[in-house]
Short mmCIF file of C-alpha atoms in Angstrom, two decimals:
data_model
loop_
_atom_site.label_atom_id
_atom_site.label_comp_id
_atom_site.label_asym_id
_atom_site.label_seq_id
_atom_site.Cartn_x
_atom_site.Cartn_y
_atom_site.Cartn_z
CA UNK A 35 -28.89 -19.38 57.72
CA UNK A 36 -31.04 -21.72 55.43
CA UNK A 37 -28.63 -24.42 54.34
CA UNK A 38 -29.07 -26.94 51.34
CA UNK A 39 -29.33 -30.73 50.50
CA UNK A 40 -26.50 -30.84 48.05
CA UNK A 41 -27.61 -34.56 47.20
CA UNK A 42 -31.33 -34.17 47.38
CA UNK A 43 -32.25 -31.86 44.10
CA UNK A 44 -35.18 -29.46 44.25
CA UNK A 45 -36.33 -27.32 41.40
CA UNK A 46 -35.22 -24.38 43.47
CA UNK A 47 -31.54 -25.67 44.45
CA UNK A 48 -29.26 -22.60 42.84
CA UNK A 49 -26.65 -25.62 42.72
CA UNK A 50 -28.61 -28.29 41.41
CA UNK A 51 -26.32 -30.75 39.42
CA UNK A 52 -26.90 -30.88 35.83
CA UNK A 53 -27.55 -34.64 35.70
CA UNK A 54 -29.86 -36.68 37.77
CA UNK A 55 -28.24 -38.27 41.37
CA UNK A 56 -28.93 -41.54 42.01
CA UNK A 57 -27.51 -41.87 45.46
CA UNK A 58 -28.01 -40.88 49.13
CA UNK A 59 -25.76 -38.90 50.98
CA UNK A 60 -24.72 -42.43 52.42
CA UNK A 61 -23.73 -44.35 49.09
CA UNK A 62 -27.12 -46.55 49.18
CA UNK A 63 -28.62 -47.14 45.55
CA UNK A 64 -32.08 -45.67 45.78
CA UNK A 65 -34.64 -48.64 45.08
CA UNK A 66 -38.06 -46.20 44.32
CA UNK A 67 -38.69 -46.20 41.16
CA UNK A 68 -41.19 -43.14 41.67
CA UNK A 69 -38.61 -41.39 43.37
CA UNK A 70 -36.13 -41.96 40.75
CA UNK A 71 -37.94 -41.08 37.97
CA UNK A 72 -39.54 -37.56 39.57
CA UNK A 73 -35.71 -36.96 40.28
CA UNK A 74 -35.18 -37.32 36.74
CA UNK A 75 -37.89 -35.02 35.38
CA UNK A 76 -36.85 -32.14 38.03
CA UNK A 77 -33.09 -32.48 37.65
CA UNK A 78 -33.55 -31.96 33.87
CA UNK A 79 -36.43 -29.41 34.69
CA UNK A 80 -33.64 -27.68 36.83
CA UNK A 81 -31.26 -27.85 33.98
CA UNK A 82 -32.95 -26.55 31.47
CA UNK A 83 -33.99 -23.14 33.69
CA UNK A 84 -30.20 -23.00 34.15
CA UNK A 85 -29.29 -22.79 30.39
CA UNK A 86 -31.58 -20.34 29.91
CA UNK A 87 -30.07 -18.13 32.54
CA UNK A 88 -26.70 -18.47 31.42
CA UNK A 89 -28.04 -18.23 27.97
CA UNK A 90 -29.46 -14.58 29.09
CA UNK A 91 -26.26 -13.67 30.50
CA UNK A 92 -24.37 -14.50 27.22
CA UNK A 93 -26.61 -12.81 25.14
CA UNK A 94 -26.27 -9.53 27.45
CA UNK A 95 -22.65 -9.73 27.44
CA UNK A 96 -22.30 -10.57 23.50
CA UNK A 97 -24.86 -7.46 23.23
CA UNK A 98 -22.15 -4.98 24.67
CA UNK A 99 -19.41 -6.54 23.19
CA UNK A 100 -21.07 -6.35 19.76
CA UNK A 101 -22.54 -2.81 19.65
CA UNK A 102 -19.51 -1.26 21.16
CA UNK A 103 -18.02 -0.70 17.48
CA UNK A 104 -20.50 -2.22 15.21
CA UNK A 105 -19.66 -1.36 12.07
CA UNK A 106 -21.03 -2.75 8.72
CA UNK A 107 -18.49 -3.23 5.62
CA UNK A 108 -18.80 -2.76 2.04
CA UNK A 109 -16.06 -4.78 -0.31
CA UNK A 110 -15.66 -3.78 -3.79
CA UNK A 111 -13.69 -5.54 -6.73
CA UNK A 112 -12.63 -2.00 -8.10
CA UNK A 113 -11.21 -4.32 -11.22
CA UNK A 114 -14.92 -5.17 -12.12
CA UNK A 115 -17.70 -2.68 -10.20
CA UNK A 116 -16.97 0.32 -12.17
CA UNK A 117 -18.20 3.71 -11.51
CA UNK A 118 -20.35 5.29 -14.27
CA UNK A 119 -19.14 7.76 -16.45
CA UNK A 120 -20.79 10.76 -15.06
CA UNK A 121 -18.69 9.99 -12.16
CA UNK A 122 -15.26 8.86 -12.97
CA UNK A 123 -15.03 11.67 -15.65
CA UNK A 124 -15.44 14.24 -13.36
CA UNK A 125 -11.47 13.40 -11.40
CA UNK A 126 -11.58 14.50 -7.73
CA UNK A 127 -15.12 15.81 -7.87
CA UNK A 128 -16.74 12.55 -8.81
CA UNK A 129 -14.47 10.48 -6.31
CA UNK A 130 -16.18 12.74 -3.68
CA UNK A 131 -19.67 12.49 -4.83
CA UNK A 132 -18.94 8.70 -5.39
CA UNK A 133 -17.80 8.30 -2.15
CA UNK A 134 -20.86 10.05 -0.66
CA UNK A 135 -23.23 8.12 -2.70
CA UNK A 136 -21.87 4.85 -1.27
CA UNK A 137 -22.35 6.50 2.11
CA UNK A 138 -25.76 7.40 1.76
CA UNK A 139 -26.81 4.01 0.04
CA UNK A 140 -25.45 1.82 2.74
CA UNK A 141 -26.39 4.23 5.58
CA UNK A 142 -30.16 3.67 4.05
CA UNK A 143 -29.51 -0.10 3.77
CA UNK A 144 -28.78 -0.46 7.67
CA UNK A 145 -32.00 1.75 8.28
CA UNK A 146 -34.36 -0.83 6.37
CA UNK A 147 -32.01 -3.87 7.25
CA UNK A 148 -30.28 -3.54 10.06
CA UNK A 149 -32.85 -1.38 11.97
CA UNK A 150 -31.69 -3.05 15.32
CA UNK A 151 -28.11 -1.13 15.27
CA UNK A 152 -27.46 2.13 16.89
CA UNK A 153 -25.47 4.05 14.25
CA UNK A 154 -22.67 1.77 12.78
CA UNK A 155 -20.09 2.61 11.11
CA UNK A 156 -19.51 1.96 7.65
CA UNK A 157 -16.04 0.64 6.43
CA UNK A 158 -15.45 0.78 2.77
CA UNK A 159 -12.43 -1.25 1.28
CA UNK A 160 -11.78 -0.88 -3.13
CA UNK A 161 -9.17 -2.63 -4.61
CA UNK A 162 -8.38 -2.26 -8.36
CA UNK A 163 -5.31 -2.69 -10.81
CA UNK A 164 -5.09 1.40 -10.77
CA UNK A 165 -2.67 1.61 -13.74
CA UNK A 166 -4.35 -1.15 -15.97
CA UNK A 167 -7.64 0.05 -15.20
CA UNK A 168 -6.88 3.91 -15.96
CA UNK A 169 -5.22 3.17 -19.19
CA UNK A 170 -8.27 1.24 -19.49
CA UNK A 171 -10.75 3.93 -19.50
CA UNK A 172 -8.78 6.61 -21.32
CA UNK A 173 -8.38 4.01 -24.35
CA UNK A 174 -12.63 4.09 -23.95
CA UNK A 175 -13.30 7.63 -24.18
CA UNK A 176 -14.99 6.97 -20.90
CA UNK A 177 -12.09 9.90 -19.58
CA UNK A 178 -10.47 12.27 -20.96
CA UNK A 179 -6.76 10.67 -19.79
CA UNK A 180 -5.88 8.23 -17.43
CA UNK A 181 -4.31 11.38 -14.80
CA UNK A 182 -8.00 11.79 -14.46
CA UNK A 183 -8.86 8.24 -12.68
CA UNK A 184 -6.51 9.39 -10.47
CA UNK A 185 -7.87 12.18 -9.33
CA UNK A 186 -10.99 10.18 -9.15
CA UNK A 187 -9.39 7.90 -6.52
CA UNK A 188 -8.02 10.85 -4.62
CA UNK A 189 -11.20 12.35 -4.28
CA UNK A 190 -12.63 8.72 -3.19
CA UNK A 191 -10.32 7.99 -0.65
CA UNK A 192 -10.18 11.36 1.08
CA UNK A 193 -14.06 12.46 1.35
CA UNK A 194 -15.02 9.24 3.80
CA UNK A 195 -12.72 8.44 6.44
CA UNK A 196 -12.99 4.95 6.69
CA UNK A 197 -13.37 4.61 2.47
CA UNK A 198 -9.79 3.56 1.39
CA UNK A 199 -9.42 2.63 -2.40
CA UNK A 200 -6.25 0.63 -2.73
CA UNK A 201 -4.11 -0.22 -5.46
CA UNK A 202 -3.43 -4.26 -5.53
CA UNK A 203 -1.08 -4.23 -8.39
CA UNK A 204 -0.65 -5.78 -11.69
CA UNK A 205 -1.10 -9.52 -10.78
CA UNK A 206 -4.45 -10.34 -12.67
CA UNK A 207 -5.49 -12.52 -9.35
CA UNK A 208 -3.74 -9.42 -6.91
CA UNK A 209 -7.05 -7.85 -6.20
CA UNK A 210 -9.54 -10.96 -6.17
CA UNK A 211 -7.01 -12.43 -3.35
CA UNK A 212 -7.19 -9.30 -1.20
CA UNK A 213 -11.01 -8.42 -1.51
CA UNK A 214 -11.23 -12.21 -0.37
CA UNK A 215 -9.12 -11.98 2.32
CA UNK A 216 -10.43 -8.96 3.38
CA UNK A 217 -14.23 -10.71 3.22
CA UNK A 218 -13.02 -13.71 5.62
CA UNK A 219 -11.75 -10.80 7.64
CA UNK A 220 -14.57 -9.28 8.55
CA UNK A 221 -17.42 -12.15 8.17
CA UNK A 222 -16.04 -13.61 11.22
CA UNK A 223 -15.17 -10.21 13.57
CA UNK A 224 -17.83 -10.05 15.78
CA UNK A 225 -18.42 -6.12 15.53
CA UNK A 226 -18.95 -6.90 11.68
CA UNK A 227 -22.30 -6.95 11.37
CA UNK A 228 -23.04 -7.14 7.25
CA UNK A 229 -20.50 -7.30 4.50
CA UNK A 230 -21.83 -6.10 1.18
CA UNK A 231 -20.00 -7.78 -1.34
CA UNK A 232 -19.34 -6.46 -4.59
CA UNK A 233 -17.43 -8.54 -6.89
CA UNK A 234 -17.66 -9.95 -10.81
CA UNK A 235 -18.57 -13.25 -11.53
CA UNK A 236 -15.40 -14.77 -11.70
CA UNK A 237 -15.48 -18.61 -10.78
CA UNK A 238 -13.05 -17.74 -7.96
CA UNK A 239 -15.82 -15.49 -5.78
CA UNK A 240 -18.09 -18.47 -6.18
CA UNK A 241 -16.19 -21.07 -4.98
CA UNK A 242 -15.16 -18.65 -1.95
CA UNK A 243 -19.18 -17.65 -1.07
CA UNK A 244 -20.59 -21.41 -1.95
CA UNK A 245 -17.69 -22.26 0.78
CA UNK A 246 -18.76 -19.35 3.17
CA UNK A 247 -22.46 -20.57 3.17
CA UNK A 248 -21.95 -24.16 3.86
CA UNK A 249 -22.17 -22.29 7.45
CA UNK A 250 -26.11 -21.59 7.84
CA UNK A 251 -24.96 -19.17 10.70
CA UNK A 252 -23.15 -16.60 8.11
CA UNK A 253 -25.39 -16.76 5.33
CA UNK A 254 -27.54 -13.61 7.26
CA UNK A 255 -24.55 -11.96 7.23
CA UNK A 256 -23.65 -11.35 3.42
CA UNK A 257 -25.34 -8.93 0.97
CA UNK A 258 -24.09 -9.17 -2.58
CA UNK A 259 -24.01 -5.85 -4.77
CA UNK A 260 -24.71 -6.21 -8.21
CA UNK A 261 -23.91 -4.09 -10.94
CA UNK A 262 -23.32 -5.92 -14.19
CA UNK A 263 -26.09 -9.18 -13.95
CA UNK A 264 -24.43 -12.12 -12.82
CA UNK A 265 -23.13 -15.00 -15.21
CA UNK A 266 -22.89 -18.37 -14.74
CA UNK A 267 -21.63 -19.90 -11.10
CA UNK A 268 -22.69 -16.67 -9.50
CA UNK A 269 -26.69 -17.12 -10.68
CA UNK A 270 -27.71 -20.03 -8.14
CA UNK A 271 -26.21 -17.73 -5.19
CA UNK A 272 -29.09 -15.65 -6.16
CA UNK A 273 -31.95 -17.71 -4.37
CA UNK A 274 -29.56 -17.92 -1.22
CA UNK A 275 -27.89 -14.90 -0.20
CA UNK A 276 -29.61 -11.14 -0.24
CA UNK A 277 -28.69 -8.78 -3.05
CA UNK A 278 -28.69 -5.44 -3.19
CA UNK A 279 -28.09 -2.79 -6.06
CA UNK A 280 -26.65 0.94 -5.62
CA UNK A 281 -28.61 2.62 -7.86
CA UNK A 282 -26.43 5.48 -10.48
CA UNK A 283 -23.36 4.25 -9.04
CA UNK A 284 -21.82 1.48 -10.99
CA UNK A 285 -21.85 0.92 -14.54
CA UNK A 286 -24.60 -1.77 -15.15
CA UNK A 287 -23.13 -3.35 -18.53
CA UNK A 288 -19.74 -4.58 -19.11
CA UNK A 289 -16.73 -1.82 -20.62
CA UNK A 290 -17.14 -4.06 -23.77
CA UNK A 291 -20.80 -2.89 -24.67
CA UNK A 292 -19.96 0.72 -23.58
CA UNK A 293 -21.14 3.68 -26.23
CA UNK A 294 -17.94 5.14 -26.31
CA UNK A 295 -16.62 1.78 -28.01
CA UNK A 296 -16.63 2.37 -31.68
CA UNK A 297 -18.03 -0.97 -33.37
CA UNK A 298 -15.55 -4.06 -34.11
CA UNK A 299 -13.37 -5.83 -31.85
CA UNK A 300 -12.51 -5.17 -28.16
CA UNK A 301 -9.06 -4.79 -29.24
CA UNK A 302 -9.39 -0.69 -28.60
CA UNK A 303 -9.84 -1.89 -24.87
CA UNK A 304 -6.65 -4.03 -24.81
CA UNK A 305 -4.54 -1.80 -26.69
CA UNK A 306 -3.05 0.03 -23.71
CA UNK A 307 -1.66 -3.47 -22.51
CA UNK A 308 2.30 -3.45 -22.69
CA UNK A 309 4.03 -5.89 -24.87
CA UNK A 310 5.13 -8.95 -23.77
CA UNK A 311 8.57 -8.89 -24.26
CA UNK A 312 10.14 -4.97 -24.65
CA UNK A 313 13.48 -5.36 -27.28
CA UNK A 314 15.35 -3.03 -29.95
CA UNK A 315 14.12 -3.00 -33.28
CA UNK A 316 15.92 -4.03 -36.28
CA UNK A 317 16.07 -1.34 -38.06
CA UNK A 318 12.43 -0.76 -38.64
CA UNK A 319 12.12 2.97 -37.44
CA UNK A 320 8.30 3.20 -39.32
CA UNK A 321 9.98 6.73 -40.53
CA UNK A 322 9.91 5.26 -43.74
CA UNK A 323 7.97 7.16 -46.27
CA UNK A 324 7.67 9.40 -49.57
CA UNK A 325 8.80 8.91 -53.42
CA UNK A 326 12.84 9.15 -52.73
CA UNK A 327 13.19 6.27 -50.47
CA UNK A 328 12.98 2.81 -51.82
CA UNK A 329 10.37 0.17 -51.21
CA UNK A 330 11.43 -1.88 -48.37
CA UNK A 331 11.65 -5.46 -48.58
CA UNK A 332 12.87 -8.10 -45.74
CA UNK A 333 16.32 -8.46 -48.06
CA UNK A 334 16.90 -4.82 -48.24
CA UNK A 335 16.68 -4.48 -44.24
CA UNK A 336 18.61 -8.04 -43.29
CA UNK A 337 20.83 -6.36 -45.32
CA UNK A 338 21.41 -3.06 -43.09
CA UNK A 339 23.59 -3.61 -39.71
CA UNK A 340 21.69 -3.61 -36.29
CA UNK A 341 22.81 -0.52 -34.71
CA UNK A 342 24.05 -0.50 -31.27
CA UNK A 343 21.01 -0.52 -28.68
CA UNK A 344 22.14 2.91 -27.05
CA UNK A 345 22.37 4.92 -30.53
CA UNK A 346 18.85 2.95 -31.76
CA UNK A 347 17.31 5.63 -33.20
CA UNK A 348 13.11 5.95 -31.56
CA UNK A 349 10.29 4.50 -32.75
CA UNK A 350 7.89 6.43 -33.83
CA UNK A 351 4.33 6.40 -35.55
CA UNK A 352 3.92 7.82 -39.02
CA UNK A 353 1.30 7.58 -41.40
CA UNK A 354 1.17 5.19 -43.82
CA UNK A 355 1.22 5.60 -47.52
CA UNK A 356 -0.59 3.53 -49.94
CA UNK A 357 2.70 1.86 -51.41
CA UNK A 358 2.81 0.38 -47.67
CA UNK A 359 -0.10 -1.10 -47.26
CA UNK A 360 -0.75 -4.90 -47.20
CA UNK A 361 -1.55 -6.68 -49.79
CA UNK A 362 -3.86 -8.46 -47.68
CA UNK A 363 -5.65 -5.29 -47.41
CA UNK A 364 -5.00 -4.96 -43.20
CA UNK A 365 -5.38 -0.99 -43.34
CA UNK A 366 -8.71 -1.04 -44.24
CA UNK A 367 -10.55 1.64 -42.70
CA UNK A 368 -13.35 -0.59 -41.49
CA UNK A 369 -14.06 -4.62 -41.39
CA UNK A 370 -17.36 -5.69 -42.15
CA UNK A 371 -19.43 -7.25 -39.31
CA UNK A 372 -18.91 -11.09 -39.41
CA UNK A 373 -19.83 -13.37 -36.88
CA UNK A 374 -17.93 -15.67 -36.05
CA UNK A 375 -17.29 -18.89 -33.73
CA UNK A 376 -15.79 -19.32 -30.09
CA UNK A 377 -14.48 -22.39 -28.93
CA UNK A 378 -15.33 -23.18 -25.72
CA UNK A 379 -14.20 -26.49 -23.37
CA UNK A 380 -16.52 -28.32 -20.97
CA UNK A 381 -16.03 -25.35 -18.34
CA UNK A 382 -17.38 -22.70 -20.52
CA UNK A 383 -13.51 -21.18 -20.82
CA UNK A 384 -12.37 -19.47 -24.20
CA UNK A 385 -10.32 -22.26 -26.11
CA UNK A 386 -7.90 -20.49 -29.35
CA UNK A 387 -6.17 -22.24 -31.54
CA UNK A 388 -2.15 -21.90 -31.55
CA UNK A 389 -0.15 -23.22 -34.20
CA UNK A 390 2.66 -24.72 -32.67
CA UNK A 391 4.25 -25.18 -36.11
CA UNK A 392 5.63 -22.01 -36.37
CA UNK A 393 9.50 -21.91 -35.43
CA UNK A 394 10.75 -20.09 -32.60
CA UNK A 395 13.25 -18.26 -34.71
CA UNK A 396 10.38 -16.47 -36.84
CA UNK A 397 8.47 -15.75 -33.79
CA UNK A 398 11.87 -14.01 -32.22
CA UNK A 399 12.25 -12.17 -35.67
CA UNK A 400 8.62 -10.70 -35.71
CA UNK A 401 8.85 -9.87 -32.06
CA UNK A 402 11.86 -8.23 -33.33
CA UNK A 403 10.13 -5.85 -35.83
CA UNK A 404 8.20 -4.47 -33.08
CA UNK A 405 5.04 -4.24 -35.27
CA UNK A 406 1.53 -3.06 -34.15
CA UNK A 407 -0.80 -5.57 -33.17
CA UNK A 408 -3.78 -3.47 -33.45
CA UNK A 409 -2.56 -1.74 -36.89
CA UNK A 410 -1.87 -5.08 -38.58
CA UNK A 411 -4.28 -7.63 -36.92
CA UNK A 412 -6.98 -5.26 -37.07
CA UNK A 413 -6.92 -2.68 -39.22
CA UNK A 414 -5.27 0.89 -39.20
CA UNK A 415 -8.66 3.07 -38.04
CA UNK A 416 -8.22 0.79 -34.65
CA UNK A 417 -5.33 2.20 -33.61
CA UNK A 418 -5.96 5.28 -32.15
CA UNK A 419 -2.87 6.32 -30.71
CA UNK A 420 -1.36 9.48 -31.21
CA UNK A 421 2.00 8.25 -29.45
CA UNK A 422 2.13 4.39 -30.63
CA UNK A 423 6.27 3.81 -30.53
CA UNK A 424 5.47 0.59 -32.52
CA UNK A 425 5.79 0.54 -36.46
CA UNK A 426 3.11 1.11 -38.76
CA UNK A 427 5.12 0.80 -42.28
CA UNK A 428 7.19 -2.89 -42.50
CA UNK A 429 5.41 -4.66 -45.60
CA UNK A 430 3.56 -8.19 -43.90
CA UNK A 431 3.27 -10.95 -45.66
CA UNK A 432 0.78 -13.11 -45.59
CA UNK A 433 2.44 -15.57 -43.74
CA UNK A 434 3.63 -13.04 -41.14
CA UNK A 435 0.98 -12.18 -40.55
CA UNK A 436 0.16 -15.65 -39.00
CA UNK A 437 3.41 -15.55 -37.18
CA UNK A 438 2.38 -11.65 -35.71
CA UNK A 439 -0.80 -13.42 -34.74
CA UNK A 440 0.61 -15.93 -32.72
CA UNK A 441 3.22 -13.24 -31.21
CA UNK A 442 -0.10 -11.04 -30.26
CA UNK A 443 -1.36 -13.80 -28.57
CA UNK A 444 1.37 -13.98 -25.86
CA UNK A 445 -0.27 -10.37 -24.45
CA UNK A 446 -2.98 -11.45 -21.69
CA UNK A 447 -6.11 -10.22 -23.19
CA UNK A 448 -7.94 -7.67 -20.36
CA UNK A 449 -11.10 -10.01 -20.09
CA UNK A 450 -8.83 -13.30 -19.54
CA UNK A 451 -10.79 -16.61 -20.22
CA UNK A 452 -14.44 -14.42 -19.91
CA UNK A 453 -13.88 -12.41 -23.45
CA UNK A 454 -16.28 -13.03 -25.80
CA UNK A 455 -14.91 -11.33 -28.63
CA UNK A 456 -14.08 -13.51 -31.72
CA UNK A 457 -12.07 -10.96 -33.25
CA UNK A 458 -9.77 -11.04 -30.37
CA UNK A 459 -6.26 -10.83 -31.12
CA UNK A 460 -5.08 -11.24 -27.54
CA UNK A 461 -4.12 -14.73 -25.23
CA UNK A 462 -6.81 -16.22 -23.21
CA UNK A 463 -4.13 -18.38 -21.84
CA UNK A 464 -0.01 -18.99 -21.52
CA UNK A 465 0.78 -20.37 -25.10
CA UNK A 466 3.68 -21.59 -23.37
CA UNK A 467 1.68 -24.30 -21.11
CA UNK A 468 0.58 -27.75 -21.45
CA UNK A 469 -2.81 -28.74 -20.52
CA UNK A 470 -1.70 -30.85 -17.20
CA UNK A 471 0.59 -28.37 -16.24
CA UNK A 472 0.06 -25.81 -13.31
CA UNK A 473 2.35 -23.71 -15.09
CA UNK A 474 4.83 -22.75 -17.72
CA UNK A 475 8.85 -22.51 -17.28
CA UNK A 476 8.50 -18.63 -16.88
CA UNK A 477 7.48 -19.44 -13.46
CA UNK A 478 5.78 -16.79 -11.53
CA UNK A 479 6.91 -13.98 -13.76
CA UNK A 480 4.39 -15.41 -16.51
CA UNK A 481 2.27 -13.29 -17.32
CA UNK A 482 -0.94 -15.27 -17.28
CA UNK A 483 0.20 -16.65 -13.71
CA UNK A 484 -2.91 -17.82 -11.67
CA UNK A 485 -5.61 -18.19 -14.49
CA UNK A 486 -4.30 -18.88 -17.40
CA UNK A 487 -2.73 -22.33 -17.13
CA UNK A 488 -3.58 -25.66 -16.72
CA UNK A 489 -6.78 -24.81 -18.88
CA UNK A 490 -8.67 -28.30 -20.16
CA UNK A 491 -8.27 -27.69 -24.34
CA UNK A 492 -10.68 -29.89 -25.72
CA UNK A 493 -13.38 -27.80 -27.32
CA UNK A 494 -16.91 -29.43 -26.73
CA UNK A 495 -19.21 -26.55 -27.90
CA UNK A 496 -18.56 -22.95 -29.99
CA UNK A 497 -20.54 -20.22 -29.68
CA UNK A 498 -21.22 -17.75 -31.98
CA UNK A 499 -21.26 -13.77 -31.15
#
């Protein structure tokens, strides 16, 4: 049996050490030079031809590991990709043909892309504010009633078997925290082998991908779906990572610019938004109407008792004779198109004035009244519900009108810090913060928890829309 040197290295020693030996067997420094040197060159030589073996024998093993479940995984941010209206309009049916769009799309993305893979699987992960976002679309026209999105996501969820649509709750940063999660989740599993990444252009998705590609090795392993063009901090991502589009899918302008908005303010889309703060009226019951009933004033109904919460009587809507309106004119049918300025700090966030010199007592009386936003801020034509519990008939004043303004603006507005529409009535942040403040004395029950705080209000530009 052929036996080896183990201190004389040979380019064909299986053992050879790594490094080069300078000693005999016996301890004595070897004084060659030649001899040293060519025992450098084939030690290294030796060395190299020994990575690359155990370099093969990686890359065989990561090989089965990886293709045992490859799968490839499409994200969605169900809050901002929305399905077009052929789609979601049609309930269950369109959540099925949705769902088998998606398939088909990615399933011809791996083809051209991914050619290497031996039939993946594809995962599929949506995650919306369901209730918001159905409201949402019935207030648009864009379906019939909000039952129907959720057929929509029944049909979605039960046509693919590994396409889950999940609800992530009312927290306006609930489903941007979960599709992230879910996207360092799966960049880093080994059997992942593309995530497809569709999200809006919210500043917190472009802090988490500019992060994520800091790492050369991952950038070849995110595709970004876009629907609506990106905006701002998203753009420069562009000339990085791949993008990819799924073609009669998603809608590919914003809710805001939709047909089935009527023209004016985007306050038809924030309508379905709940109040603030839910409390008993005062004795407005917006019943009040015709010749026998006298004109209400603010004396004649601090003059009536409250009556006990449990025998309050409903609030209903009712139309509203002429006697009722405004003088300020606030039921007219339409407002003429203005435009008008936004205020904007240095981060491009939307900046409104509040006036902080309106007592808390007048804003608690107003809140009181439990007016309609939309029918007083706005105009009567813009409130188009057939069920509004709020009142339509208390004579405003001028000046509360300024106080309802300021009560309106404690409702988040649906587009946050992004809505670019002056007539806005809605809050684009907590009234109730200060700018060096991460937060207001509501806590985490604010409403405008995780965006709308600590927001930098020195206006340096205004744009006009």
């Amino acid at each position: 049996m052929a036996r080896y040197d183990p201190f004389s290295p040979t380019f064909e020693h299986p053992l050879i050490n790594s490094s080069p030996d300078y000693t005999s067997r016996n301890g004595s420094f070897r004084s060659s030079r030649a001899i040293g040197d060519l025992s450098t060159i084939t030690a290294q030589m030796s060395f190299r031809e020994r990575f690359k073996r155990i370099r093969s024998l990686e890359e065989d093993k990561n090989q089965i590991i990886e293709d045992r479940n490859s799968f490839v995984t499409v994200l969605l941010d169900g809050d901002n990709m929305i399905f077009t209206k052929d789609l979601v309009s049609k309930g269950e049916k369109g959540g099925k043909e949705a769902a088998n769009l998606i398939f088909d799309t990615v399933a011809a993305f791996i083809t051209e892309h991914l050619h290497h893979l031996d039939s993946p699987k594809i995962v599929t992960k949506m995650y919306a504010n369901v209730k918001t976002l159905s409201e949402h679309l019935a207030k648009l026209k864009v379906i019939e009633k909000s039952t129907v999105f959720d057929e929509f996501v029944r049909g979605l969820s039960s046509t693919q078997l590994l396409f889950d649509f999940v609800d992530a709750g009312t927290r306006p940063e609930s489903t941007r925290e979960k599709v992230a999660d879910q996207f360092n989740l799966n960049l880093y599993d080994c059997h992942c082998h593309q995530v497809i990444l569709g999200c809006s252009s919210h500043t917190h998705y472009a802090k988490l991908l500019q992060e994520t590609i800091k790492d050369n090795f991952l950038i070849s392993h995110i595709t970004l779906l876009e629907a609506v063009p990106f905006e701002k901090d998203m753009v420069p991502l562009k000339d990085t990572l791949k993008t990819t589009t799924f073609d009669n899918i998603f809608r590919t302008t914003k809710l805001a610019a939709a047909p089935a908005i009527p023209k004016g303010p985007l306050q038809a889309v924030t309508a379905t938004l709940p109040a603030l703060a839910r409390v008993e009226s005062n004795g407005t019951t917006g019943t009040t109407s015709s010749s026998s009933t006298p004109a209400i004033t603010w004396a004649t109904l601090t003059a009536q008792p409250t009556p006990p919460a449990s025998k309050a009587p409903s609030t209903t809507r009712t139309s509203t004779p002429t006697s009722m309106k405004s003088p300020d004119g606030l039921a007219a049918s339409v407002k003429p198109a203005t435009t008008k300025p936004i205020d904007r700090n240095r981060h491009g966030q939307r900046i409104d004035k509040v006036d902080s010199s309106i007592p808390n007592h007048e804003i608690q009386r107003i809140k009181k009244l439990k007016l309609c936003n939309i029918f007083y801020l706005q105009g009567a034509t813009y409130c188009t519900s057939n069920n509004c519990s709020h009142s339509h008939t208390y004579p405003l004043s001028k000046s509360e009108r300024n106080v309802l303004r300021e009560v309106a603006r404690m409702t988040p507005c649906y587009y946050k810090m992004d809505c670019s529409d002056p007539e806005c009535i809605y809050g684009h942040r907590c009234p109730q913060n200060k700018p060096d403040e991460n937060g207001c004395w509501y806590g985490q029950e604010c409403r405008f928890y995780g965006w709308g705080h600590a927001i930098d209000t020195r206006v340096v530009k205004t744009t006009k829309v």
